[in-house]
PDB file of C-alpha atoms and ligand atoms in Angstrom:
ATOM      1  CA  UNK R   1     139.411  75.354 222.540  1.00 96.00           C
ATOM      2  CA  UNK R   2     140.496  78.348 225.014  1.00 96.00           C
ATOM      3  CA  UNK R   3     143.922  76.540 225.615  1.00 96.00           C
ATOM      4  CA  UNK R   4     144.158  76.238 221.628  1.00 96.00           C
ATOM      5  CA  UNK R   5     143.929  79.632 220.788  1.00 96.00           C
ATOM      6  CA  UNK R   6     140.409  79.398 219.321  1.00 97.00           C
ATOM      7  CA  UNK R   7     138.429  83.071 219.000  1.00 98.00           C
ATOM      8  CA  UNK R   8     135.643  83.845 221.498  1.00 98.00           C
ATOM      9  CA  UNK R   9     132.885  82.856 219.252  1.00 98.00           C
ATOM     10  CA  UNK R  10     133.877  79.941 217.762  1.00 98.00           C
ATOM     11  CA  UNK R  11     134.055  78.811 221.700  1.00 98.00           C
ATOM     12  CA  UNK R  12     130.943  79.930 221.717  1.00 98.00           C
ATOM     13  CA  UNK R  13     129.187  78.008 219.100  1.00 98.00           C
ATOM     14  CA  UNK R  14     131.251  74.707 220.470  1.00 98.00           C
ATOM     15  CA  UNK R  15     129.479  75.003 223.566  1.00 98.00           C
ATOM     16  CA  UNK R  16     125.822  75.368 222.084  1.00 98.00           C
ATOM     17  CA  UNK R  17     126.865  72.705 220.298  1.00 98.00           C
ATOM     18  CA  UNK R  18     127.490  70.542 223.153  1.00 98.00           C
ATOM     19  CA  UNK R  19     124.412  71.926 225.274  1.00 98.00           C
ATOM     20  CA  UNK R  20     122.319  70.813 222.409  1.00 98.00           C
ATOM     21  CA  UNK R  21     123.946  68.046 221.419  1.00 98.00           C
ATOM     22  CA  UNK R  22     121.633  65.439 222.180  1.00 97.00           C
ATOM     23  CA  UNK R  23     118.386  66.842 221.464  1.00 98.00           C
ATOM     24  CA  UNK R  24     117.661  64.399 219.180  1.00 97.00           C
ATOM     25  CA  UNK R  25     117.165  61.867 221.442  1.00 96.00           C
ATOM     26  CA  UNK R  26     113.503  63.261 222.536  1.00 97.00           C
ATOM     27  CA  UNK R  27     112.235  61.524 219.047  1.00 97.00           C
ATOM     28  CA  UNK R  28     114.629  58.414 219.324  1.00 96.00           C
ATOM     29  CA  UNK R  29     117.869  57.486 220.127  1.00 93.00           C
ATOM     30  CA  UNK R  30     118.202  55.734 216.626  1.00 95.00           C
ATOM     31  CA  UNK R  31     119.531  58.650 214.507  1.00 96.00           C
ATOM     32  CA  UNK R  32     119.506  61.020 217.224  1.00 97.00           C
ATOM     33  CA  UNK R  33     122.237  62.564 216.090  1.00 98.00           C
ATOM     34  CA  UNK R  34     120.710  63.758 212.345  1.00 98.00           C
ATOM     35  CA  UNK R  35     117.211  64.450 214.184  1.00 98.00           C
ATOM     36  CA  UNK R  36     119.039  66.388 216.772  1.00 98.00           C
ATOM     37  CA  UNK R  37     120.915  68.685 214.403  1.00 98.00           C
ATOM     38  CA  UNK R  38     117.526  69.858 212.463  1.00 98.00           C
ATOM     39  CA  UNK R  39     116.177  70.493 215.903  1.00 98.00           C
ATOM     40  CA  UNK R  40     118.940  72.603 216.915  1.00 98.00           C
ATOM     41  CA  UNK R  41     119.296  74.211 213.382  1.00 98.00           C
ATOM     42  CA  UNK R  42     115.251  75.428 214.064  1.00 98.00           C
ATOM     43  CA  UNK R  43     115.395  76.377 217.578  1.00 98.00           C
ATOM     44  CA  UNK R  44     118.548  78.785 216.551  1.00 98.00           C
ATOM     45  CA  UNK R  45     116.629  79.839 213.332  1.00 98.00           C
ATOM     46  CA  UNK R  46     113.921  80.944 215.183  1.00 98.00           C
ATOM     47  CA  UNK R  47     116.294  82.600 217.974  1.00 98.00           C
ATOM     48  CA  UNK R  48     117.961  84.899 215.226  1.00 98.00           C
ATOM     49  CA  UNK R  49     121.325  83.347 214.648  1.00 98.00           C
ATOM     50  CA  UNK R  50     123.186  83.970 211.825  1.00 97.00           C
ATOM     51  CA  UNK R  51     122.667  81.018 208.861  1.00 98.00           C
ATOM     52  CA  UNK R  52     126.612  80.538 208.752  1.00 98.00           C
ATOM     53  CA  UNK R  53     126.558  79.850 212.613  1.00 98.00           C
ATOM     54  CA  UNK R  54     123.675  77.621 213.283  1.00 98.00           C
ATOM     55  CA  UNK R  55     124.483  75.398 209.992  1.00 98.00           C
ATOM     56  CA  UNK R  56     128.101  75.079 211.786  1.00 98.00           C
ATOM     57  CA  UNK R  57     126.242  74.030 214.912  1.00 98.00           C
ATOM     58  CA  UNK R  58     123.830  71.644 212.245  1.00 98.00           C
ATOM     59  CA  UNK R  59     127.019  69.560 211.058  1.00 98.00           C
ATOM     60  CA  UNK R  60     128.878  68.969 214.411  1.00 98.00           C
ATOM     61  CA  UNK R  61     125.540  68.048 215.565  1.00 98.00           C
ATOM     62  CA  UNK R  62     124.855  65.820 212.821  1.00 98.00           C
ATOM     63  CA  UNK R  63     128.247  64.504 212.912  1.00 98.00           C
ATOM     64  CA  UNK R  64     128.400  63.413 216.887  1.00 97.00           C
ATOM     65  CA  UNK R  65     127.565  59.877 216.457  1.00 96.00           C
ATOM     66  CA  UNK R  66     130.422  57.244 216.370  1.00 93.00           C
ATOM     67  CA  UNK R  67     127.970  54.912 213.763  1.00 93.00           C
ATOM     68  CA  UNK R  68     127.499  57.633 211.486  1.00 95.00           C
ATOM     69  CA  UNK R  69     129.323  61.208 211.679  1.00 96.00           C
ATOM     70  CA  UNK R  70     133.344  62.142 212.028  1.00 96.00           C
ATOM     71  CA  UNK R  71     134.810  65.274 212.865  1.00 98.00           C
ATOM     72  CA  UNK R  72     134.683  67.654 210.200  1.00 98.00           C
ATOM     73  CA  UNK R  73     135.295  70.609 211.806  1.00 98.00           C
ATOM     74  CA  UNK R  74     136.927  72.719 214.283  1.00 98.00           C
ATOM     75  CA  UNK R  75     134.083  72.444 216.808  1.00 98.00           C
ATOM     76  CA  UNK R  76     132.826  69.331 215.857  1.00 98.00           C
ATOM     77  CA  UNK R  77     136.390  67.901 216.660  1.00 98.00           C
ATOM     78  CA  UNK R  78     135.753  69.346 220.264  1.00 98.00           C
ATOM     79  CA  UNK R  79     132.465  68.169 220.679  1.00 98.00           C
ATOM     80  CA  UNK R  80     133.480  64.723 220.107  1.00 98.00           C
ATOM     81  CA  UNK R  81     136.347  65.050 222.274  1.00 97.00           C
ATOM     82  CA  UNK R  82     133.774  65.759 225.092  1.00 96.00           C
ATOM     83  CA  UNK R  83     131.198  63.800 224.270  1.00 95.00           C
ATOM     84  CA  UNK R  84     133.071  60.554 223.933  1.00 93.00           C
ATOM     85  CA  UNK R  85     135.216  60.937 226.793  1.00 92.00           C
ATOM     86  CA  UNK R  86     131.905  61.217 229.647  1.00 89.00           C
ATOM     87  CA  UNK R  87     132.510  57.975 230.622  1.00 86.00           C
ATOM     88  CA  UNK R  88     131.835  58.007 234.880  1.00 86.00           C
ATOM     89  CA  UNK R  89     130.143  56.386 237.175  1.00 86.00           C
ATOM     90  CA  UNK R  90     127.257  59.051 237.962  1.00 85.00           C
ATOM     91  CA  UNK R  91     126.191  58.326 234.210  1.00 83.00           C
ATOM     92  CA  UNK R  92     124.258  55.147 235.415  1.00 86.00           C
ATOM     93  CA  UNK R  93     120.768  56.160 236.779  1.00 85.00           C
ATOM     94  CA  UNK R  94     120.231  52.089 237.037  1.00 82.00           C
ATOM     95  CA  UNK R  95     121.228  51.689 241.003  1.00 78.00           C
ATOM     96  CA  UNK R  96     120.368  47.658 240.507  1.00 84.00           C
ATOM     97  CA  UNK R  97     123.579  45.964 239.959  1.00 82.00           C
ATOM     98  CA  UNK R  98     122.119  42.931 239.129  1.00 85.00           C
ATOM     99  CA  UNK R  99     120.334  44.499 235.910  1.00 89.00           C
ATOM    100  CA  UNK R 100     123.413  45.949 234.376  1.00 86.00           C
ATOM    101  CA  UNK R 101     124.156  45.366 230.613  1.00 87.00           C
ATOM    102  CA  UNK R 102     127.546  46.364 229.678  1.00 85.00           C
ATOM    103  CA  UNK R 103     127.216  49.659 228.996  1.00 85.00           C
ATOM    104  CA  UNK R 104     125.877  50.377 232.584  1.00 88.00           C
ATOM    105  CA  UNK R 105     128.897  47.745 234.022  1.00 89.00           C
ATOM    106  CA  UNK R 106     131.424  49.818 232.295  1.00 89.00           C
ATOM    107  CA  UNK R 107     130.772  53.195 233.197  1.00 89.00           C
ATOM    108  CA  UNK R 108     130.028  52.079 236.674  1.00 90.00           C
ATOM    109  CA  UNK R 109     133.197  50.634 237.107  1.00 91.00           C
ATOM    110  CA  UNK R 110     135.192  53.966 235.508  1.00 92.00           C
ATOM    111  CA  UNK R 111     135.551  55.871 239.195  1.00 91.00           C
ATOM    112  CA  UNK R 112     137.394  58.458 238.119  1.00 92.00           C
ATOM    113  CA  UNK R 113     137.762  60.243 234.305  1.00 92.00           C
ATOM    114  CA  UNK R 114     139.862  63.104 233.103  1.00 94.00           C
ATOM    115  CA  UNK R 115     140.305  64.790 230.180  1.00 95.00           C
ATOM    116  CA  UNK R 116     143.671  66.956 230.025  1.00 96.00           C
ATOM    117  CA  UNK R 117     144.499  69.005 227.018  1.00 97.00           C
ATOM    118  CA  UNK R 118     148.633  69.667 227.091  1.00 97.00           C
ATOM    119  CA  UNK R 119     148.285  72.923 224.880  1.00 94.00           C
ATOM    120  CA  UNK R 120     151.759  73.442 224.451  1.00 95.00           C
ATOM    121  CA  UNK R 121     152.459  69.583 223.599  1.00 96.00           C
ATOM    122  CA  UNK R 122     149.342  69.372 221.720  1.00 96.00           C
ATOM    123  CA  UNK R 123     148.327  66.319 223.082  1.00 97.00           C
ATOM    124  CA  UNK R 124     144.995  65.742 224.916  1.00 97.00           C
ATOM    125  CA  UNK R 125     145.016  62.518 227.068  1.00 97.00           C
ATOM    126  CA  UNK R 126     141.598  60.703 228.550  1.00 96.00           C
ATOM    127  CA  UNK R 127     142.739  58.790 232.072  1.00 95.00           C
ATOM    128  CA  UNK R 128     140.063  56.493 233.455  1.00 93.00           C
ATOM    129  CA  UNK R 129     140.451  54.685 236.663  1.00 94.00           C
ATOM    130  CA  UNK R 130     138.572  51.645 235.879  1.00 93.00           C
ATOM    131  CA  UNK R 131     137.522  48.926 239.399  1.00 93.00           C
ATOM    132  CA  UNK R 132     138.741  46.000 237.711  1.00 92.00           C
ATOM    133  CA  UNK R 133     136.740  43.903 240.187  1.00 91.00           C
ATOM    134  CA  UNK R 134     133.247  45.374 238.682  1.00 88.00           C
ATOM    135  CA  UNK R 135     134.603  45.064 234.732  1.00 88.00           C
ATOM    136  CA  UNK R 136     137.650  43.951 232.753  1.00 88.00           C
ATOM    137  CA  UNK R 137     139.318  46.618 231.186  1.00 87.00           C
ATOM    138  CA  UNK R 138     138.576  44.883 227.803  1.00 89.00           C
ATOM    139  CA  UNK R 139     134.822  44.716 228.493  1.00 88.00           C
ATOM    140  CA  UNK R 140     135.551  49.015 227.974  1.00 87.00           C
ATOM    141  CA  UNK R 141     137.339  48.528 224.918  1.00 87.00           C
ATOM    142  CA  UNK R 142     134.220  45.920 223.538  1.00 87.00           C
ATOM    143  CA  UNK R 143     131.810  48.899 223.472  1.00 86.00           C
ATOM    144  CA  UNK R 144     134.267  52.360 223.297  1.00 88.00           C
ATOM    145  CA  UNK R 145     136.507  50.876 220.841  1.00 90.00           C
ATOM    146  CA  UNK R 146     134.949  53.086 217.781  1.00 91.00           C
ATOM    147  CA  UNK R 147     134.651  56.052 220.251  1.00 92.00           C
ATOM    148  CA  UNK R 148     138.426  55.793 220.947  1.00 93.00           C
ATOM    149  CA  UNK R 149     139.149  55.681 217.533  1.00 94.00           C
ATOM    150  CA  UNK R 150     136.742  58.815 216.511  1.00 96.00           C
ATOM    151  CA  UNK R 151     138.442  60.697 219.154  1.00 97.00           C
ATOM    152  CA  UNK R 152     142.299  60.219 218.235  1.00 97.00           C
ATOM    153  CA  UNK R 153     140.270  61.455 214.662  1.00 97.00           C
ATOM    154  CA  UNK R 154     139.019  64.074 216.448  1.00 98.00           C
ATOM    155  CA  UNK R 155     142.079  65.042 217.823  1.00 98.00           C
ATOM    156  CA  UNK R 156     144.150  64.770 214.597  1.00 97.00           C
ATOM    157  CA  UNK R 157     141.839  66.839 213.193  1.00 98.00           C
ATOM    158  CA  UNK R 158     142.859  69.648 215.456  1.00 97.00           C
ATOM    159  CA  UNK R 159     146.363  68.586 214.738  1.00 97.00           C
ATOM    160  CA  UNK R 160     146.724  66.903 218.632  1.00 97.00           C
ATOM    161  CA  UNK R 161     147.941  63.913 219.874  1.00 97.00           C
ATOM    162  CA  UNK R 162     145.317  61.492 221.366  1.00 97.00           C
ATOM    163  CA  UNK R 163     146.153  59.677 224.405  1.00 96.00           C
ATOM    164  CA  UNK R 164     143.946  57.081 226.337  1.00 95.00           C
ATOM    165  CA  UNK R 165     145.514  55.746 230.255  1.00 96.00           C
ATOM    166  CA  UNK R 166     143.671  53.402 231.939  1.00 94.00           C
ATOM    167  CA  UNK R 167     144.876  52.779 235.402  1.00 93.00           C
ATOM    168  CA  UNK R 168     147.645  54.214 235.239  1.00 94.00           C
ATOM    169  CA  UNK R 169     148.907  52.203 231.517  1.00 93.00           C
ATOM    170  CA  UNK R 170     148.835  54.119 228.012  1.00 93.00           C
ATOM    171  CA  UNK R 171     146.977  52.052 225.886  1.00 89.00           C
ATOM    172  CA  UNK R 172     147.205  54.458 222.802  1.00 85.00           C
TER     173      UNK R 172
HETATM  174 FE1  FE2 O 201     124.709  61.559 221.354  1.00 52.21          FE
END
């Protein structure tokens, strides 16, 4: 949001927003995302913040979740951007190969992940290096497919261009 031009404190609120993104999950990861946004909206309330700025934080919050929200703002556009592109390796506490659903084989298997914003260009590209020999690249695409897609959203929403390499191809 730096890179874009964004003021100070709208950088700001982005990144409570992201540190707080997820605290709905401590009552369930079903709906986390609308639990999570009430949560934050109460903790700020009670921490003095300004009603315009913590119901901003509220809706990009509420709006995180690829089943349910979209971006709908500046700084929800960002957090999504983030959120969906932590796709690595060090995600999976799991160490037991032989236990791994899908969602642990695929971000196992993503070694590296970067997320480069071309300010000038306006495009923002996600390159994963994905160990073809622990999961097929399409096994990635089974269960990030609607995270891609909220995303390029996301990214057209801050009037970017979304780009997604994997190994080294650009799939989108
Ligand atoms: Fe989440």
């Amino acid at each position: 949001m730096k890179d874009l031009g964004y003021p100070e404190r709208t950088i700001e609120l982005a990144k409570i927003a992201g540190y707080l993104h997820d605290i709905g999950n401590c009552v369930n990861r079903t709906d986390h995302a609308h639990s999570g946004a009430i949560i934050a909206y109460n903790i700020l309330k009670d921490m003095g913040m300004d009603v315009k700025e913590r119901t901003e934080i509220m809706m990009a919050i509420g709006n995180h979740d690829e089943n349910t929200g979209t971006a709908i703002s500046d700084i929800s556009a960002a957090l999504i951007l983030a959120d969906k592109s932590d796709v690595h390796r060090d995600r999976v506490s799991n160490t037991n190969l032989s236990t791994f659903d899908i969602h642990d084989r695929v971000n196992y298997a993503v070694t590296d992940a970067e997320l480069k914003l071309d300010a000038k260009e306006r495009k923002i590209t996600l390159n994963l290096n994905i160990d073809t020999k622990l999961c097929p690249v399409l096994d990635y695409f089974e269960i990030f497919m609607d995270r891609t897609m909220m995303s390029k959203y996301a990214a057209k929403y801050l009037k970017i261009w979304f780009e997604l390499v994997i190994n080294g191809t650009k799939l989108l």
